[in-house]
mmCIF file of C-alpha atoms in Angstrom:
data_model
loop_
_atom_site.group_PDB
_atom_site.id
_atom_site.type_symbol
_atom_site.label_atom_id
_atom_site.label_comp_id
_atom_site.label_asym_id
_atom_site.label_seq_id
_atom_site.Cartn_x
_atom_site.Cartn_y
_atom_site.Cartn_z
ATOM 1 C CA MET P 1 62.967 67.472 121.359
ATOM 2 C CA LYS P 2 62.621 71.527 121.899
ATOM 3 C CA LYS P 3 64.118 71.380 124.867
ATOM 4 C CA VAL P 4 67.229 69.832 123.128
ATOM 5 C CA LEU P 5 67.284 71.868 120.303
ATOM 6 C CA ALA P 6 66.913 74.971 122.408
ATOM 7 C CA GLY P 7 69.954 73.516 124.756
ATOM 8 C CA ALA P 8 72.030 72.825 121.542
ATOM 9 C CA LEU P 9 71.586 76.229 120.220
ATOM 10 C CA ILE P 10 72.350 77.944 123.337
ATOM 11 C CA ALA P 11 75.283 75.510 123.831
ATOM 12 C CA LEU P 12 76.572 76.371 120.448
ATOM 13 C CA THR P 13 75.795 80.396 121.101
ATOM 14 C CA SER P 14 77.654 80.018 124.287
ATOM 15 C CA VAL P 15 80.698 78.257 122.083
ATOM 16 C CA LEU P 16 80.817 81.111 119.483
ATOM 17 C CA ILE P 17 80.577 83.851 121.733
ATOM 18 C CA TYR P 18 83.488 82.272 123.378
ATOM 19 C CA LYS P 19 85.323 81.908 120.521
ATOM 20 C CA SER P 20 85.010 85.535 119.511
ATOM 21 C CA CYS P 21 85.681 87.026 122.601
ATOM 22 C CA ALA P 22 88.585 84.614 122.561
ATOM 23 C CA THR P 23 89.672 85.881 119.171
ATOM 24 C CA ASP P 24 89.439 89.448 120.361
ATOM 25 C CA ARG P 25 91.543 88.750 123.416
ATOM 26 C CA GLN P 26 94.327 87.306 121.305
ATOM 27 C CA GLU P 27 93.944 90.169 118.656
ATOM 28 C CA LYS P 28 94.280 93.074 121.062
ATOM 29 C CA ALA P 29 97.277 90.752 123.346
ATOM 30 C CA VAL P 30 99.043 90.957 119.441
ATOM 31 C CA LEU P 31 97.940 94.347 118.847
ATOM 32 C CA GLU P 32 99.622 95.370 122.038
ATOM 33 C CA GLU P 33 102.809 93.227 121.731
ATOM 34 C CA SER P 34 103.219 94.781 118.261
ATOM 35 C CA SER P 35 102.859 98.449 119.767
ATOM 36 C CA LEU P 36 105.207 97.659 122.648
ATOM 37 C CA LEU P 37 107.998 96.127 119.615
ATOM 38 C CA ILE P 38 107.642 99.150 117.928
ATOM 39 C CA GLN P 39 108.039 101.570 121.058
ATOM 40 C CA HIS P 40 111.058 99.498 121.801
ATOM 41 C CA GLU P 41 112.871 99.941 118.666
ATOM 42 C CA LEU P 42 112.285 103.333 118.559
ATOM 43 C CA LYS P 43 113.772 104.014 122.042
ATOM 44 C CA GLN P 44 116.269 101.441 121.237
ATOM 45 C CA VAL P 45 119.202 104.446 120.589
ATOM 46 C CA SER P 46 118.505 107.304 122.971
ATOM 47 C CA ARG P 47 121.491 109.207 121.303
ATOM 48 C CA LEU P 48 123.500 108.241 118.081
ATOM 49 C CA ILE P 49 126.678 109.789 116.836
ATOM 50 C CA VAL P 50 126.260 109.488 113.345
ATOM 51 C CA SER P 51 128.964 111.260 111.244
ATOM 52 C CA GLU P 52 132.962 112.518 112.714
ATOM 53 C CA GLY P 53 134.998 114.621 110.807
ATOM 54 C CA TYR P 54 138.379 116.693 111.016
ATOM 55 C CA PHE P 55 139.052 119.886 109.864
ATOM 56 C CA SER P 56 142.065 122.235 109.674
ATOM 57 C CA GLU P 57 142.299 126.115 109.766
ATOM 58 C CA VAL P 58 144.935 128.833 109.289
ATOM 59 C CA TYR P 59 143.564 131.973 110.564
ATOM 60 C CA SER P 60 145.730 135.298 110.446
ATOM 61 C CA TYR P 61 144.417 137.982 113.154
ATOM 62 C CA LYS P 62 145.484 141.543 113.013
ATOM 63 C CA ASP P 63 144.316 144.572 114.804
ATOM 64 C CA SER P 64 145.740 148.239 114.948
ATOM 65 C CA LYS P 65 144.738 151.149 117.213
ATOM 66 C CA ALA P 66 145.640 154.538 115.914
ATOM 67 C CA LEU P 67 147.333 156.499 118.120
ATOM 68 C CA PHE P 68 147.563 160.677 117.716
ATOM 69 C CA GLY P 69 145.084 160.336 115.299
ATOM 70 C CA ALA P 70 145.731 158.362 111.948
ATOM 71 C CA LEU P 71 149.715 159.432 112.253
ATOM 72 C CA VAL P 72 150.788 156.499 114.816
ATOM 73 C CA THR P 73 149.081 153.550 115.060
ATOM 74 C CA ALA P 74 149.452 150.171 117.791
ATOM 75 C CA ASP P 75 149.671 146.973 116.261
ATOM 76 C CA LYS P 76 149.167 143.246 117.248
ATOM 77 C CA LYS P 77 148.632 140.368 114.916
ATOM 78 C CA ALA P 78 148.934 136.256 115.712
ATOM 79 C CA LEU P 79 148.911 133.470 113.247
ATOM 80 C CA VAL P 80 147.322 130.614 114.462
ATOM 81 C CA VAL P 81 146.818 127.039 113.251
ATOM 82 C CA VAL P 82 143.571 125.174 114.172
ATOM 83 C CA ASN P 83 142.925 121.661 114.183
ATOM 84 C CA ALA P 84 139.252 120.738 114.748
ATOM 85 C CA LYS P 85 137.200 117.182 115.556
ATOM 86 C CA VAL P 86 133.794 117.638 114.651
ATOM 87 C CA GLN P 87 130.965 115.404 115.631
ATOM 88 C CA ILE P 88 127.158 115.220 113.901
ATOM 89 C CA SER P 89 124.906 113.856 116.472
ATOM 90 C CA TYR P 90 120.619 113.037 116.369
ATOM 91 C CA ASP P 91 119.106 112.655 119.861
ATOM 92 C CA LEU P 92 116.632 109.899 118.307
ATOM 93 C CA GLY P 93 115.177 111.143 121.851
ATOM 94 C CA GLU P 94 113.731 114.213 120.407
ATOM 95 C CA LEU P 95 111.933 112.003 117.895
ATOM 96 C CA VAL P 96 108.398 113.221 117.780
ATOM 97 C CA TYR P 97 105.735 110.179 116.793
ATOM 98 C CA GLU P 98 102.720 108.820 117.360
ATOM 99 C CA LEU P 99 100.992 104.999 117.577
ATOM 100 C CA ASP P 100 97.361 104.780 116.731
ATOM 101 C CA GLU P 101 96.424 101.404 117.081
ATOM 102 C CA ASP P 102 93.034 101.457 116.050
ATOM 103 C CA VAL P 103 94.337 101.677 112.709
ATOM 104 C CA LYS P 104 97.594 100.219 113.001
ATOM 105 C CA VAL P 105 99.814 103.389 111.558
ATOM 106 C CA LEU P 106 103.074 104.680 113.179
ATOM 107 C CA LYS P 107 102.782 108.362 112.630
ATOM 108 C CA LEU P 108 106.579 110.201 112.403
ATOM 109 C CA LYS P 109 105.448 114.071 113.490
ATOM 110 C CA ILE P 110 109.100 115.513 114.094
ATOM 111 C CA LEU P 111 112.634 114.422 113.418
ATOM 112 C CA PRO P 112 115.518 115.565 115.897
ATOM 113 C CA GLU P 113 117.450 118.557 114.429
ATOM 114 C CA PRO P 114 121.462 117.802 113.978
ATOM 115 C CA GLU P 115 123.237 118.789 116.768
ATOM 116 C CA ILE P 116 126.932 119.721 115.374
ATOM 117 C CA ASP P 117 129.768 119.690 118.591
ATOM 118 C CA ILE P 118 133.089 120.874 117.232
ATOM 119 C CA ASN P 119 136.205 121.182 119.411
ATOM 120 C CA PRO P 120 139.056 122.543 118.295
ATOM 121 C CA ASP P 121 142.630 123.111 118.986
ATOM 122 C CA PHE P 122 143.998 126.130 118.648
ATOM 123 C CA GLU P 123 148.096 126.570 118.232
ATOM 124 C CA TYR P 124 149.452 130.278 118.035
ATOM 125 C CA TYR P 125 152.327 131.343 116.468
ATOM 126 C CA ASP P 126 153.820 134.236 115.240
ATOM 127 C CA VAL P 127 151.938 136.585 118.217
ATOM 128 C CA SER P 128 153.461 139.881 118.478
ATOM 129 C CA ALA P 129 151.816 143.306 119.985
ATOM 130 C CA ASP P 130 153.054 146.992 120.594
ATOM 131 C CA TYR P 131 153.201 148.518 124.323
ATOM 132 C CA PHE P 132 149.693 150.334 123.675
ATOM 133 C CA ASN P 133 147.813 147.813 122.381
ATOM 134 C CA PRO P 134 148.561 144.252 123.976
ATOM 135 C CA PHE P 135 146.917 141.088 123.693
ATOM 136 C CA GLU P 136 144.197 140.632 125.734
ATOM 137 C CA ALA P 137 141.473 138.322 126.852
ATOM 138 C CA GLY P 138 138.740 139.460 124.356
ATOM 139 C CA ASP P 139 141.478 138.872 121.266
ATOM 140 C CA TYR P 140 141.104 135.307 122.161
ATOM 141 C CA ASN P 141 137.623 135.091 122.354
ATOM 142 C CA ILE P 142 137.683 137.162 118.803
ATOM 143 C CA ILE P 143 139.683 134.696 117.397
ATOM 144 C CA LYS P 144 137.766 131.283 118.682
ATOM 145 C CA ASP P 145 134.858 132.610 117.462
ATOM 146 C CA ASN P 146 135.609 133.821 113.787
ATOM 147 C CA VAL P 147 137.012 130.152 114.102
ATOM 148 C CA ARG P 148 134.031 128.583 114.853
ATOM 149 C CA THR P 149 132.183 130.380 112.279
ATOM 150 C CA SER P 150 134.399 129.759 109.597
ATOM 151 C CA LEU P 151 134.846 125.839 111.028
ATOM 152 C CA LEU P 152 131.003 125.869 111.107
ATOM 153 C CA GLN P 153 130.656 127.092 107.665
ATOM 154 C CA LYS P 154 133.106 124.391 106.351
ATOM 155 C CA VAL P 155 131.119 121.949 108.025
ATOM 156 C CA ASN P 156 127.693 122.822 106.111
ATOM 157 C CA GLU P 157 129.428 122.668 102.958
ATOM 158 C CA SER P 158 131.094 119.189 103.391
ATOM 159 C CA PRO P 159 129.962 115.859 102.630
ATOM 160 C CA LEU P 160 129.891 115.248 106.563
ATOM 161 C CA ILE P 161 126.471 116.952 106.865
ATOM 162 C CA SER P 162 124.729 114.497 103.942
ATOM 163 C CA ASN P 163 126.870 111.830 105.844
ATOM 164 C CA ALA P 164 125.027 112.351 108.898
ATOM 165 C CA GLU P 165 121.579 112.649 107.276
ATOM 166 C CA ASN P 166 121.497 109.369 105.656
ATOM 167 C CA ARG P 167 122.559 107.455 108.674
ATOM 168 C CA LEU P 168 119.524 109.151 110.358
ATOM 169 C CA LEU P 169 117.492 107.882 107.529
ATOM 170 C CA SER P 170 119.388 104.151 108.007
ATOM 171 C CA GLU P 171 117.595 104.422 111.467
ATOM 172 C CA LEU P 172 114.627 105.226 110.338
ATOM 173 C CA SER P 173 114.487 102.335 107.635
ATOM 174 C CA ARG P 174 115.088 99.948 110.724
ATOM 175 C CA ILE P 175 111.688 101.344 112.219
ATOM 176 C CA TYR P 176 110.115 101.142 108.630
ATOM 177 C CA VAL P 177 111.254 97.351 108.331
ATOM 178 C CA LEU P 178 109.916 96.341 111.334
ATOM 179 C CA THR P 179 106.610 98.226 111.161
ATOM 180 C CA ARG P 180 106.045 96.400 107.691
ATOM 181 C CA SER P 181 106.755 93.091 109.558
ATOM 182 C CA LEU P 182 104.050 93.338 111.740
ATOM 183 C CA GLY P 183 101.495 94.677 109.478
ATOM 184 C CA TRP P 184 101.408 98.283 110.237
ATOM 185 C CA THR P 185 101.847 101.420 108.423
ATOM 186 C CA LEU P 186 104.523 104.085 108.607
ATOM 187 C CA THR P 187 103.830 107.692 107.854
ATOM 188 C CA TYR P 188 105.560 111.040 107.644
ATOM 189 C CA ASP P 189 103.618 114.458 107.207
ATOM 190 C CA GLY P 190 100.309 112.702 106.312
ATOM 191 C CA LYS P 191 102.451 110.951 103.457
ATOM 192 C CA GLU P 192 102.670 106.824 103.475
ATOM 193 C CA ILE P 193 106.337 105.067 103.234
ATOM 194 C CA THR P 194 105.428 102.405 101.462
ATOM 195 C CA SER P 195 109.376 101.255 100.876
ATOM 196 C CA THR P 196 112.931 102.283 101.803
ATOM 197 C CA GLU P 197 113.212 104.417 98.217
ATOM 198 C CA VAL P 198 110.356 106.079 99.460
ATOM 199 C CA LEU P 199 112.000 107.034 103.008
ATOM 200 C CA PHE P 200 115.064 108.240 101.210
ATOM 201 C CA ASP P 201 113.205 110.186 98.582
ATOM 202 C CA LEU P 202 111.519 112.542 101.083
ATOM 203 C CA GLY P 203 115.271 112.289 103.164
ATOM 204 C CA GLU P 204 115.603 115.715 102.182
ATOM 205 C CA THR P 205 111.955 117.043 103.043
ATOM 206 C CA MET P 206 111.939 115.276 106.241
ATOM 207 C CA ILE P 207 115.289 116.637 107.555
ATOM 208 C CA ASP P 208 114.909 120.205 105.959
#
């Protein structure tokens, strides 16, 4: 009788150990699958063009060169009309994150910086120059640099930047929804993101 009880006890213990190991393996497989799904989502878009706009600029260029002291000057001038296509993009491949599988937490570390691409088209009007002060390559470079600086200021003052930031946050909200559905937690800078509203509230801090 004792041998029967001992055998039954050993068999029951073996079954429990087997079930425990099987459960651990199953949980580990589910965890690895969840981790792979999250990484796949993060790598789904390597580069995302998030905002595009068009800007115009009328630029007047003048330069004077003194001759024989200040009595005589040689002048040159140009009127430049610029139409520029501007794209703001985020390279999501530069997103720095950490997956903590032990506690099922996705930690966003560093967000990508916006890349501003300005493609201007220059049209020159009323270009004139004196013999002693001709137009040279340096003048055109000065015009291009000044126009780019002016256009960049216009872009920064326009809604284009905020629109791009909102598009980035929309992409991040997809990651939040996925992590939540898998039972993971999403954090940024040590702060837990508990809803898409919290994500957008943190947007200004995250992007700045």
